[in-house]
Amino acid sequence: MTIPPSFIQELIARADVVEIVGRYVQLKKAGANFMGLCPFHGEKSPSFSVSPTKQFYHCFGCGVHGNAIGFLMEHAGMGFVEAVHDLAGQYGLQVPEDDASPEERARAAGQRQKQATLSEVLEKAGEAYRKQLRQSATAVDYLKGRGVSGEVARQYGIGYAPPGWRTLASVFPEYDDPLLAESGLVIVGEDGEDKRYDRFRDRVMFPIRNVKGECIGFGGRVLGDEKPKYLNSPETPVFSKGRELYGLFEARAALRDMGYALVTEGYMDVVALAQLGFPNAVATLGTACTPEHMQKLFRFTDAVVFSFDGDAAGRRAARKALDGALPFASDVRSVKFLFLPAEHDPDSFIREFGADAFARFVSEATPLSRFMLEAAREGCDLGSAEGRAHLASNVRPLWGALPDGALKRQLLEDIAGLVQLSAQALTELWAPPAAAPRSAAPPSAAPQRYQNDSGRRSPGGRYGQERPSAPPAPRGRVLPLGRPDVAARLLLSNMAEWETLSHELHGLLCDLPGAHGQLFAWLDSQLHEHGAQPWAALREGLRGLPFETLAERVMTGPDGAPVDAGADAQAADAVAELRNVLDYMLDDHLKAQESEAIAAAGSDPHAIERYRALQTRRRELQMRLRAGRNST
């Protein structure tokens, strides 16, 4: 599905970012802007600014910024398309879809309406369950016995389903309404419509919410030892257990404040941990952690800790989680595995040893790299050649699932040491049998000369160091590439690198004026919708778009031939060059913010504080740039 860029521009122009942000953040007028406490990091003095004239928000503390669509993506964890639809719905706009037929559009509209209707049905049931909890001394005593306070029960919307077979008939007078069965609240027997009964009976009810806070299903836990202990809603048009995480909506702010997500195995683990000082806990819904789960978590935090029992079942669950986590374990993310003593779950461990002991356990959890090697070594006798060969066979698919980067290269060295081969020999062993040596890159793949923002010509590659320039263009003078051009070329050549960039850099690139900003915003939307794609696929998607000419220009070499995107993506210094050029762009951006803070010092009491914080960030950034130049 492609949303026309013109509609995105119209939507941003029509949306009031102050109104959108103000629904989640308490804002106060401060000069021409509005200020509040940043929802993306903990702070006591407001540094979160929302500009009604520029229609963007910016935090001077953590650097996050963007427009109304970006706020919904950052704060609610929505994907780009989901955020556009959500925002358009708030302003009564219909999202056009360029490549959709009238039938597809009608089907999509019907699906969205069905989802909204099912969520309304589930919300109504959830309210009824909460009323039943207040009337059930047995259920209240159970929760009190588990240490759950009334405040936490309200925060998570906990309720109770009474033991009757048709309790919901008093909530929904039309008990035969097909929506009750479609939402998973009612089971229809094989004997026909007369055999209808409530799915959840005599259970404590945990509403499952999506990242927007809408009820999409339930989990029910028995009060005693009956089986099954936990019962989830079935798969429905609004609920898929492979994509949803219990407690994620409630944990959003805590994930940013505490710096990591704690993934547990059950509803009560999440609620108990929130009660005991760890509101950053979430739980999978009776299934192994999937790539979709990881993708959602990494929209809110760069660190995930899986908590499992230390028994064999816990190790098996951790092994499955490892498979889901590997493709997302980039150099800027952390994934760890916490194994508690076999006799404890997080709740019982904290109650016996205290929150500090649990926090220490979390900090000392097993890093993904070590757990990956431990999993691969299982059953391998490294004292024999056969055992080492077995290890090499086990670890190859795990290592191959990692994204390219420093972590993957370091692990190659570690694996090579374990199997007693050189890293080069191991790479050759794992190379596809038919692979031929890569030929030298054509002249068009050579680094291009580009121009920095002040107009000075700089050599291709990393800023501030001399490298051979590209051969002279045979067809006349070619304009040098600017920093945004270089960033565009490197990201179009290796789209997966976009996901490794910080939210601040995403905002910086997407907010660039003109075609550059539109190109980066489109690239971001393509990654959310389709995942990383090669340049050839991106080229097809660009046809007819207003920034197509820009993309073609940056992907054309100085000799007029197309850049070899494959070679550029795999070049040893391509990622380093991208980081370097983005650091220079960020330095310019921070410098401009310093000037804004100084200009506002006369009317804003917090301006000087922001200026000093920006100065500190720039000094650290400039030290990194100097270190990069000195190391080459």
XYZ file of C-alpha atoms in Angstrom, residues 164 235 279 334 421 541:
6
model
C -22.048 -18.660 35.400
C -7.193 -15.248 17.310
C 6.613 -1.319 35.833
C 21.136 -4.896 23.984
C 40.058 -22.092 12.687
C 8.801 2.309 -5.726
